[in-house]
Amino acid sequence: MAINYKLSTNGQGEFNSVRKTITDSNLELVIPLAEDNADYQEYLEWVAEGNTPEPAE
Amino acid sequence: MAFIAGGTEVGGSSVPPRNILINGAMTIAQRGTTSTSSGYKTVDRFRNSLSSGGAWTQSQSTDSPAGFANSYKNECTTAETDMENMSYALVYQKIEGQLLQHLDFGTASPKKITLSFWVKSSLTGTHVCQLHAPYIETTEYNSHAYTVNVANTWEYKTITWTGDTGDVIPNDNSSSLRVYWFLGVGNGYGSGTLTNDLWHTTTANRAAGQVNLAGTVGNTFYLTGTQLEIGEAASPFEHRGYGDELAKCQRYYYLVASGNGVGGSDTVGLGTYYVSDQIYGAFFTKQTMRVQPTLEVVTGSSYYKLYSNGQTDMFSGLLTQQAGTNCFFWYSAGMSGTAGHAGWIRTMSTESKVALQAEL
């Protein structure tokens, strides 16, 4: 099970969220850039471990 | 109607619910009823957590003691007979600090609190419950052992803790108190000595003596009727109405639509073409969500359908336009319509699912 993060934008192309996907799953989490959001905290920990998200499309 | 006894209001709408825990009877399961993954996957507000603690299937079960319809079941599917040093398997609920202000922790006279619950475990012997208060720097944990006397039999347990005088609980929406039920731990959490009702910071004392339910495939741990309340004695379980309990859960998770709705489909909501290739819509949340929520969406080709201007437009998923705690704006691109036209959106696959998550 591999976790992947990808930067995401609103409809106007402005960076506003991070998309989290998991291998072999079609569940997607679109995480806001909110420091008190637990999913965003988990993302920041993932980055702190040296990982890099994919750029936005 | 409120009334006054000894200068203290003891009735009426301003009194906090007796049971501090939410979904204590495990009746609400918006995410689903069974999962082989760890985390928040089945019954609302409760989750399991594993670190090299075997593999488990969690589910909302109908196996329950008299007076209850459901329980939270965790069944070991891959054993971990030799739990490594910092391994653990546990289930827990996190509580917001602003729901705990009446405990008076961090003062000279903190309230005692009592946890009561029904448990059914495959193993007899010592099990451990723990309060984890991450906001307290000097005394973070308070563990308490309880004994399961008969295997695979529902037993009622109560545990009373002394309140902490160290630090005031932050009056905000952060995770201030966690109630753990351990299923198994490695030496890092269990090689010390457990003293009941002692606030401490010694990791090795946190779950000393805990039996290892992860040691054998098929071991089960059922939990229901969980209640955390002020006082030195447990009162009867506070049964809340389904709607009331669901509303409390929806502050942390709101299932908007799923493929299992009426007629094999479900209504996602309304939307409008802002431009010809983008549609925008809003979810008005049932409760003010704890934080700006995460959009949880199951994506797939033609999983969602928009009906507009006598035509339909299939699409695969949704993205976030603006994540508000009371109103969430979403959008989807790659559409083909006419700017200004409105429509409604349905799920089109049994796998389709849209939800907002703001869990602790």
Tab-separated table of C-alpha atoms in Angstrom:
chain	number	residue	atom	x	y	z
A	1	MET	CA	0.000	0.000	0.000
A	2	ALA	CA	1.709	3.152	-1.227
A	3	ILE	CA	0.472	6.629	-0.382
A	4	ASN	CA	0.822	9.386	-2.919
A	5	TYR	CA	0.218	13.110	-2.573
A	6	LYS	CA	-0.381	15.535	-5.402
A	7	LEU	CA	-0.868	19.284	-5.210
A	8	SER	CA	-4.269	20.467	-6.347
A	9	THR	CA	-5.942	23.720	-7.341
A	10	ASN	CA	-9.343	25.323	-7.369
A	11	GLY	CA	-11.194	25.887	-10.621
A	12	GLN	CA	-9.177	29.024	-11.286
A	13	GLY	CA	-5.847	27.228	-11.015
A	14	GLU	CA	-4.930	28.534	-7.563
A	15	PHE	CA	-3.167	26.054	-5.238
A	16	ASN	CA	-5.650	25.279	-2.451
A	17	SER	CA	-5.402	21.607	-1.512
A	18	VAL	CA	-3.500	18.326	-1.625
A	19	ARG	CA	-4.885	15.143	-3.135
A	20	LYS	CA	-4.053	11.925	-1.323
A	21	THR	CA	-4.419	8.602	-3.080
A	22	ILE	CA	-3.566	5.072	-2.057
A	23	THR	CA	-2.379	2.344	-4.414
A	24	ASP	CA	-5.110	-0.062	-5.495
A	25	SER	CA	-7.831	2.175	-4.101
A	26	ASN	CA	-10.095	4.623	-5.890
A	27	LEU	CA	-10.670	6.596	-2.712
A	28	GLU	CA	-9.242	10.094	-2.949
A	29	LEU	CA	-8.866	12.645	-0.169
A	30	VAL	CA	-8.771	16.302	-1.181
A	31	ILE	CA	-7.143	17.954	1.819
A	32	PRO	CA	-7.419	21.697	2.490
A	33	LEU	CA	-4.333	23.681	3.524
A	34	ALA	CA	-5.620	24.008	7.088
A	35	GLU	CA	-3.172	23.435	9.928
A	36	ASP	CA	-5.820	22.040	12.287
A	37	ASN	CA	-7.025	19.490	9.732
A	38	ALA	CA	-5.715	16.057	10.802
A	39	ASP	CA	-5.205	14.928	7.199
A	40	TYR	CA	-3.155	18.042	6.467
A	41	GLN	CA	-1.091	17.440	9.612
A	42	GLU	CA	-0.406	13.914	8.357
A	43	TYR	CA	0.622	15.343	4.975
A	44	LEU	CA	3.037	17.773	6.624
A	45	GLU	CA	4.593	14.871	8.548
A	46	TRP	CA	4.986	12.976	5.251
A	47	VAL	CA	6.772	15.976	3.742
A	48	ALA	CA	8.942	16.351	6.858
A	49	GLU	CA	10.099	12.773	6.325
A	50	GLY	CA	11.667	13.933	3.075
A	51	ASN	CA	8.888	13.104	0.626
A	52	THR	CA	7.818	15.383	-2.204
A	53	PRO	CA	4.287	15.647	-3.606
A	54	GLU	CA	3.582	15.543	-7.309
A	55	PRO	CA	2.935	18.935	-8.882
A	56	ALA	CA	-0.555	20.020	-9.761
A	57	GLU	CA	-1.823	19.256	-13.251
B	1	MET	CA	-36.579	22.800	32.275
B	2	ALA	CA	-33.555	23.893	34.296
B	3	PHE	CA	-33.583	23.928	38.089
B	4	ILE	CA	-31.122	24.963	40.744
B	5	ALA	CA	-29.674	22.753	43.442
B	6	GLY	CA	-27.085	24.138	45.793
B	7	GLY	CA	-26.411	27.024	43.484
B	8	THR	CA	-25.616	24.796	40.560
B	9	GLU	CA	-27.790	24.395	37.550
B	10	VAL	CA	-28.378	20.694	37.187
B	11	GLY	CA	-30.960	20.508	34.453
B	12	GLY	CA	-31.872	22.210	31.225
B	13	SER	CA	-30.257	22.723	27.876
B	14	SER	CA	-27.153	24.446	29.240
B	15	VAL	CA	-26.007	21.271	30.992
B	16	PRO	CA	-23.458	19.288	28.964
B	17	PRO	CA	-24.472	15.779	27.927
B	18	ARG	CA	-23.747	13.287	30.696
B	19	ASN	CA	-21.781	11.083	28.349
B	20	ILE	CA	-18.724	12.918	27.070
B	21	LEU	CA	-18.077	10.227	24.467
B	22	ILE	CA	-19.923	10.348	21.162
B	23	ASN	CA	-21.538	7.288	19.587
B	24	GLY	CA	-20.855	5.270	22.725
B	25	ALA	CA	-23.368	2.613	21.707
B	26	MET	CA	-21.741	2.245	18.274
B	27	THR	CA	-25.031	2.853	16.486
B	28	ILE	CA	-23.689	5.260	13.843
B	29	ALA	CA	-21.460	3.924	11.053
B	30	GLN	CA	-21.500	6.418	8.188
B	31	ARG	CA	-18.285	5.156	6.584
B	32	GLY	CA	-19.347	1.526	6.385
B	33	THR	CA	-19.828	-1.536	8.539
B	34	THR	CA	-16.641	-3.486	7.936
B	35	SER	CA	-13.063	-2.777	6.863
B	36	THR	CA	-9.694	-4.488	6.798
B	37	SER	CA	-7.951	-1.106	7.016
B	38	SER	CA	-7.017	0.659	10.217
B	39	GLY	CA	-8.192	4.135	11.208
B	40	TYR	CA	-11.632	5.689	11.049
B	41	LYS	CA	-13.377	3.129	8.855
B	42	THR	CA	-16.577	1.869	10.488
B	43	VAL	CA	-18.358	3.147	13.608
B	44	ASP	CA	-18.193	6.929	13.872
B	45	ARG	CA	-15.782	8.608	16.293
B	46	PHE	CA	-14.023	5.328	17.126
B	47	ARG	CA	-10.991	3.978	15.326
B	48	ASN	CA	-8.315	1.378	15.713
B	49	SER	CA	-4.622	2.118	15.448
B	50	LEU	CA	-1.850	-0.343	14.696
B	51	SER	CA	1.913	-0.256	14.705
B	52	SER	CA	3.282	-3.705	13.881
B	53	GLY	CA	0.377	-4.996	15.944
B	54	GLY	CA	-0.889	-7.577	13.478
B	55	ALA	CA	-3.715	-7.116	10.993
B	56	TRP	CA	-7.309	-6.659	12.063
B	57	THR	CA	-10.758	-6.447	10.578
B	58	GLN	CA	-12.911	-3.831	12.248
B	59	SER	CA	-16.680	-3.778	12.001
B	60	GLN	CA	-19.944	-2.556	13.413
B	61	SER	CA	-21.310	-5.730	14.933
B	62	THR	CA	-24.803	-6.696	16.044
B	63	ASP	CA	-23.281	-8.856	18.789
B	64	SER	CA	-24.130	-6.833	21.868
B	65	PRO	CA	-25.225	-7.120	25.492
B	66	ALA	CA	-28.833	-6.593	26.550
B	67	GLY	CA	-29.914	-3.017	26.037
B	68	PHE	CA	-27.668	-2.397	23.053
B	69	ALA	CA	-28.023	-3.141	19.352
B	70	ASN	CA	-24.443	-2.738	18.204
B	71	SER	CA	-20.837	-3.020	19.206
B	72	TYR	CA	-17.433	-2.144	17.740
B	73	LYS	CA	-15.677	-5.395	16.827
B	74	ASN	CA	-11.989	-5.859	16.086
B	75	GLU	CA	-10.849	-9.297	14.928
B	76	CYS	CA	-7.234	-10.311	14.462
B	77	THR	CA	-6.585	-11.635	10.945
B	78	THR	CA	-2.782	-11.719	10.985
B	79	ALA	CA	-1.143	-12.566	14.277
B	80	GLU	CA	1.830	-10.831	15.866
B	81	THR	CA	2.969	-13.298	18.482
B	82	ASP	CA	6.141	-11.437	19.354
B	83	MET	CA	5.181	-7.805	19.608
B	84	GLU	CA	8.227	-5.683	18.844
B	85	ASN	CA	9.367	-3.031	21.274
B	86	MET	CA	7.166	-0.124	20.201
B	87	SER	CA	4.369	-2.194	18.682
B	88	TYR	CA	0.774	-1.657	19.642
B	89	ALA	CA	-2.802	-2.373	18.697
B	90	LEU	CA	-5.565	-0.350	20.288
B	91	VAL	CA	-8.928	1.322	19.774
B	92	TYR	CA	-9.756	4.828	20.912
B	93	GLN	CA	-11.785	8.001	20.742
B	94	LYS	CA	-10.353	11.534	20.765
B	95	ILE	CA	-12.220	14.390	22.482
B	96	GLU	CA	-12.094	18.105	21.736
B	97	GLY	CA	-10.862	20.349	24.535
B	98	GLN	CA	-13.876	22.621	24.378
B	99	LEU	CA	-16.083	19.654	25.311
B	100	LEU	CA	-14.034	19.093	28.485
B	101	GLN	CA	-13.991	22.470	30.188
B	102	HIS	CA	-16.443	21.325	32.884
B	103	LEU	CA	-13.873	18.790	34.121
B	104	ASP	CA	-11.853	21.629	35.681
B	105	PHE	CA	-8.550	19.924	34.907
B	106	GLY	CA	-5.600	22.138	35.660
B	107	THR	CA	-7.263	23.638	38.731
B	108	ALA	CA	-6.864	22.752	42.405
B	109	SER	CA	-10.142	20.817	42.301
B	110	PRO	CA	-10.369	18.833	39.094
B	111	LYS	CA	-13.409	16.597	38.726
B	112	LYS	CA	-13.095	12.847	38.949
B	113	ILE	CA	-14.325	11.074	35.857
B	114	THR	CA	-15.670	7.573	35.402
B	115	LEU	CA	-15.560	5.398	32.317
B	116	SER	CA	-18.052	2.572	31.963
B	117	PHE	CA	-18.314	0.113	29.109
B	118	TRP	CA	-19.296	-3.371	28.016
B	119	VAL	CA	-16.474	-5.548	26.713
B	120	LYS	CA	-16.256	-9.029	25.238
B	121	SER	CA	-12.753	-10.354	24.689
B	122	SER	CA	-11.306	-13.642	23.484
B	123	LEU	CA	-8.736	-13.542	26.258
B	124	THR	CA	-9.209	-13.456	29.994
B	125	GLY	CA	-6.869	-11.502	32.200
B	126	THR	CA	-5.529	-8.002	32.423
B	127	HIS	CA	-6.594	-5.417	29.880
B	128	VAL	CA	-5.698	-1.738	30.063
B	129	CYS	CA	-7.634	1.473	29.473
B	130	GLN	CA	-5.833	4.770	29.391
B	131	LEU	CA	-6.486	8.474	29.349
B	132	HIS	CA	-4.002	10.209	27.110
B	133	ALA	CA	-3.834	13.972	27.549
B	134	PRO	CA	-1.314	15.262	24.997
B	135	TYR	CA	-1.792	18.876	26.127
B	136	ILE	CA	-0.213	18.108	29.535
B	137	GLU	CA	3.552	18.286	29.399
B	138	THR	CA	4.309	16.904	32.849
B	139	THR	CA	1.700	14.165	33.327
B	140	GLU	CA	0.459	12.920	30.018
B	141	TYR	CA	-0.932	9.426	30.696
B	142	ASN	CA	-3.209	7.821	33.232
B	143	SER	CA	-3.697	4.072	32.847
B	144	HIS	CA	-6.060	1.725	34.608
B	145	ALA	CA	-6.180	-2.052	34.383
B	146	TYR	CA	-9.379	-4.054	34.264
B	147	THR	CA	-9.847	-7.810	34.249
B	148	VAL	CA	-11.778	-9.859	31.755
B	149	ASN	CA	-12.976	-12.819	33.804
B	150	VAL	CA	-14.633	-15.024	31.200
B	151	ALA	CA	-13.604	-15.293	27.575
B	152	ASN	CA	-16.069	-14.397	24.836
B	153	THR	CA	-18.657	-13.163	27.305
B	154	TRP	CA	-20.045	-9.669	27.710
B	155	GLU	CA	-18.832	-8.042	30.928
B	156	TYR	CA	-19.531	-4.577	32.320
B	157	LYS	CA	-16.554	-2.561	33.574
B	158	THR	CA	-16.121	0.771	35.307
B	159	ILE	CA	-12.974	2.797	35.876
B	160	THR	CA	-12.634	6.031	37.833
B	161	TRP	CA	-9.815	8.479	37.301
B	162	THR	CA	-8.671	11.409	39.394
B	163	GLY	CA	-8.591	14.627	37.444
B	164	ASP	CA	-5.272	16.210	36.620
B	165	THR	CA	-4.135	19.388	38.358
B	166	GLY	CA	-1.246	20.084	36.012
B	167	ASP	CA	-2.494	22.054	33.050
B	168	VAL	CA	-5.759	23.632	31.989
B	169	ILE	CA	-7.377	21.887	29.051
B	170	PRO	CA	-7.184	24.187	26.025
B	171	ASN	CA	-10.628	25.564	25.250
B	172	ASP	CA	-10.486	24.851	21.545
B	173	ASN	CA	-11.184	22.233	18.905
B	174	SER	CA	-7.935	20.317	19.278
B	175	SER	CA	-7.541	16.765	20.556
B	176	SER	CA	-7.142	17.187	24.312
B	177	LEU	CA	-8.159	13.866	25.771
B	178	ARG	CA	-8.056	10.392	24.271
B	179	VAL	CA	-9.556	7.240	25.736
B	180	TYR	CA	-7.598	4.121	24.761
B	181	TRP	CA	-8.542	0.463	24.996
B	182	PHE	CA	-5.362	-1.535	24.360
B	183	LEU	CA	-5.460	-4.826	22.434
B	184	GLY	CA	-1.758	-5.588	22.696
B	185	VAL	CA	1.576	-3.809	23.167
B	186	GLY	CA	5.302	-4.433	22.893
B	187	ASN	CA	7.804	-3.956	25.700
B	188	GLY	CA	8.155	-0.285	24.923
B	189	TYR	CA	4.668	0.263	26.298
B	190	GLY	CA	4.388	-2.686	28.657
B	191	SER	CA	7.706	-3.522	30.307
B	192	GLY	CA	7.189	-1.208	33.271
B	193	THR	CA	4.759	-1.238	36.156
B	194	LEU	CA	1.199	-0.059	35.889
B	195	THR	CA	-0.190	1.893	38.815
B	196	ASN	CA	-3.895	2.538	38.471
B	197	ASP	CA	-5.038	6.151	38.382
B	198	LEU	CA	-1.602	7.738	38.330
B	199	TRP	CA	-0.811	10.610	35.982
B	200	HIS	CA	2.663	10.012	34.552
B	201	THR	CA	4.896	10.261	31.507
B	202	THR	CA	6.594	6.853	31.610
B	203	THR	CA	5.957	5.192	28.272
B	204	ALA	CA	6.870	1.705	29.515
B	205	ASN	CA	4.141	1.908	32.170
B	206	ARG	CA	1.345	2.815	29.806
B	207	ALA	CA	-0.038	-0.687	29.242
B	208	ALA	CA	1.968	-2.992	31.495
B	209	GLY	CA	0.245	-6.334	31.944
B	210	GLN	CA	-1.967	-6.025	28.865
B	211	VAL	CA	-2.750	-9.441	27.315
B	212	ASN	CA	-1.812	-9.798	23.657
B	213	LEU	CA	-4.972	-10.131	21.612
B	214	ALA	CA	-2.821	-9.823	18.487
B	215	GLY	CA	-1.159	-13.130	19.332
B	216	THR	CA	-3.676	-15.447	17.673
B	217	VAL	CA	-5.697	-15.165	14.472
B	218	GLY	CA	-9.392	-15.061	15.273
B	219	ASN	CA	-9.056	-13.251	18.570
B	220	THR	CA	-11.826	-10.711	18.959
B	221	PHE	CA	-12.434	-7.607	21.039
B	222	TYR	CA	-15.947	-6.152	21.204
B	223	LEU	CA	-16.795	-2.839	22.813
B	224	THR	CA	-20.055	-0.964	23.393
B	225	GLY	CA	-21.971	1.103	25.933
B	226	THR	CA	-18.942	3.323	26.425
B	227	GLN	CA	-19.626	6.281	28.668
B	228	LEU	CA	-17.255	8.850	30.172
B	229	GLU	CA	-18.847	11.093	32.774
B	230	ILE	CA	-18.090	13.296	35.739
B	231	GLY	CA	-18.220	11.575	39.114
B	232	GLU	CA	-16.908	8.618	41.037
B	233	ALA	CA	-19.610	6.189	39.994
B	234	ALA	CA	-21.016	5.125	36.673
B	235	SER	CA	-24.603	5.993	35.917
B	236	PRO	CA	-26.814	4.037	33.516
B	237	PHE	CA	-25.827	4.496	29.890
B	238	GLU	CA	-27.244	7.668	28.383
B	239	HIS	CA	-29.133	6.411	25.346
B	240	ARG	CA	-29.481	9.274	22.914
B	241	GLY	CA	-31.794	9.253	19.923
B	242	TYR	CA	-30.333	8.117	16.602
B	243	GLY	CA	-30.750	11.591	15.117
B	244	ASP	CA	-29.089	13.262	18.081
B	245	GLU	CA	-26.149	10.874	17.959
B	246	LEU	CA	-25.819	11.220	14.176
B	247	ALA	CA	-25.800	15.002	14.494
B	248	LYS	CA	-22.932	14.836	16.989
B	249	CYS	CA	-20.989	12.570	14.643
B	250	GLN	CA	-21.570	14.875	11.666
B	251	ARG	CA	-19.339	17.517	13.191
B	252	TYR	CA	-16.480	15.119	12.384
B	253	TYR	CA	-17.741	13.202	9.355
B	254	TYR	CA	-20.630	13.936	7.015
B	255	LEU	CA	-21.621	11.375	4.412
B	256	VAL	CA	-23.108	13.425	1.575
B	257	ALA	CA	-23.945	10.634	-0.848
B	258	SER	CA	-23.037	7.060	-1.591
B	259	GLY	CA	-23.836	4.554	-4.290
B	260	ASN	CA	-25.938	2.610	-1.894
B	261	GLY	CA	-28.710	5.185	-1.814
B	262	VAL	CA	-32.344	4.718	-2.752
B	263	GLY	CA	-32.723	2.838	-6.045
B	264	GLY	CA	-29.013	2.123	-6.229
B	265	SER	CA	-28.236	5.790	-6.594
B	266	ASP	CA	-28.008	8.801	-4.354
B	267	THR	CA	-28.372	12.529	-4.803
B	268	VAL	CA	-25.155	14.484	-4.486
B	269	GLY	CA	-26.802	17.892	-4.860
B	270	LEU	CA	-27.180	20.805	-7.232
B	271	GLY	CA	-24.601	22.409	-9.469
B	272	THR	CA	-24.162	25.113	-12.066
B	273	TYR	CA	-21.942	25.439	-15.099
B	274	TYR	CA	-19.714	28.406	-14.265
B	275	VAL	CA	-18.028	28.030	-17.635
B	276	SER	CA	-18.747	25.454	-20.283
B	277	ASP	CA	-16.286	22.885	-18.959
B	278	GLN	CA	-16.610	23.377	-15.181
B	279	ILE	CA	-19.478	22.775	-12.812
B	280	TYR	CA	-19.644	24.130	-9.255
B	281	GLY	CA	-21.813	23.096	-6.338
B	282	ALA	CA	-22.101	23.448	-2.564
B	283	PHE	CA	-22.676	21.153	0.375
B	284	PHE	CA	-24.350	22.840	3.322
B	285	THR	CA	-23.079	20.806	6.248
B	286	LYS	CA	-25.503	19.412	8.821
B	287	GLN	CA	-23.319	20.705	11.637
B	288	THR	CA	-20.532	23.221	11.829
B	289	MET	CA	-17.605	20.939	11.151
B	290	ARG	CA	-14.698	20.857	13.568
B	291	VAL	CA	-12.219	22.231	11.040
B	292	GLN	CA	-12.103	22.952	7.320
B	293	PRO	CA	-12.982	19.454	6.109
B	294	THR	CA	-11.235	17.076	3.779
B	295	LEU	CA	-13.280	16.078	0.751
B	296	GLU	CA	-13.467	12.290	0.605
B	297	VAL	CA	-14.505	11.047	-2.816
B	298	VAL	CA	-14.417	7.688	-4.530
B	299	THR	CA	-13.440	8.343	-8.124
B	300	GLY	CA	-14.034	6.344	-11.269
B	301	SER	CA	-15.133	6.693	-14.866
B	302	SER	CA	-18.790	7.788	-15.022
B	303	TYR	CA	-19.234	7.465	-11.253
B	304	TYR	CA	-21.281	10.708	-11.201
B	305	LYS	CA	-23.883	12.141	-13.570
B	306	LEU	CA	-25.119	15.689	-14.032
B	307	TYR	CA	-28.620	16.284	-15.403
B	308	SER	CA	-28.900	19.721	-17.043
B	309	ASN	CA	-30.879	21.329	-19.855
B	310	GLY	CA	-32.367	18.017	-20.986
B	311	GLN	CA	-28.954	16.377	-21.261
B	312	THR	CA	-26.568	14.458	-19.045
B	313	ASP	CA	-22.857	14.829	-18.427
B	314	MET	CA	-20.862	12.030	-16.802
B	315	PHE	CA	-17.822	12.740	-14.670
B	316	SER	CA	-15.421	10.881	-12.426
B	317	GLY	CA	-15.012	12.916	-9.257
B	318	LEU	CA	-15.039	16.210	-7.408
B	319	LEU	CA	-12.365	18.636	-6.241
B	320	THR	CA	-12.281	21.386	-3.648
B	321	GLN	CA	-13.118	24.963	-4.564
B	322	GLN	CA	-13.409	26.267	-1.009
B	323	ALA	CA	-13.501	24.171	2.162
B	324	GLY	CA	-15.733	25.930	4.683
B	325	THR	CA	-16.922	24.523	7.996
B	326	ASN	CA	-20.567	25.375	7.259
B	327	CYS	CA	-20.611	25.366	3.480
B	328	PHE	CA	-18.249	23.422	1.257
B	329	PHE	CA	-17.828	24.487	-2.384
B	330	TRP	CA	-16.722	21.864	-4.872
B	331	TYR	CA	-16.081	21.815	-8.592
B	332	SER	CA	-15.430	19.373	-11.366
B	333	ALA	CA	-13.646	20.097	-14.628
B	334	GLY	CA	-13.670	18.456	-18.032
B	335	MET	CA	-17.419	18.921	-18.383
B	336	SER	CA	-19.309	19.843	-21.545
B	337	GLY	CA	-22.243	22.197	-21.042
B	338	THR	CA	-23.390	25.783	-21.212
B	339	ALA	CA	-22.277	28.419	-18.726
B	340	GLY	CA	-25.170	29.420	-16.482
B	341	HIS	CA	-27.128	26.210	-16.845
B	342	ALA	CA	-27.971	24.447	-13.612
B	343	GLY	CA	-28.494	20.788	-12.913
B	344	TRP	CA	-28.533	18.087	-10.299
B	345	ILE	CA	-25.957	15.389	-9.655
B	346	ARG	CA	-26.446	11.712	-8.859
B	347	THR	CA	-24.116	8.887	-8.017
B	348	MET	CA	-23.959	6.255	-10.766
B	349	SER	CA	-21.896	3.449	-9.269
B	350	THR	CA	-22.328	1.344	-6.173
B	351	GLU	CA	-18.776	2.475	-5.388
B	352	SER	CA	-19.551	6.202	-5.666
B	353	LYS	CA	-19.120	8.103	-2.441
B	354	VAL	CA	-18.814	11.727	-1.384
B	355	ALA	CA	-18.157	12.777	2.213
B	356	LEU	CA	-16.562	15.506	4.294
B	357	GLN	CA	-14.129	14.603	7.046
B	358	ALA	CA	-12.958	16.754	9.951
B	359	GLU	CA	-11.916	14.091	12.454
B	360	LEU	CA	-9.508	14.593	15.289
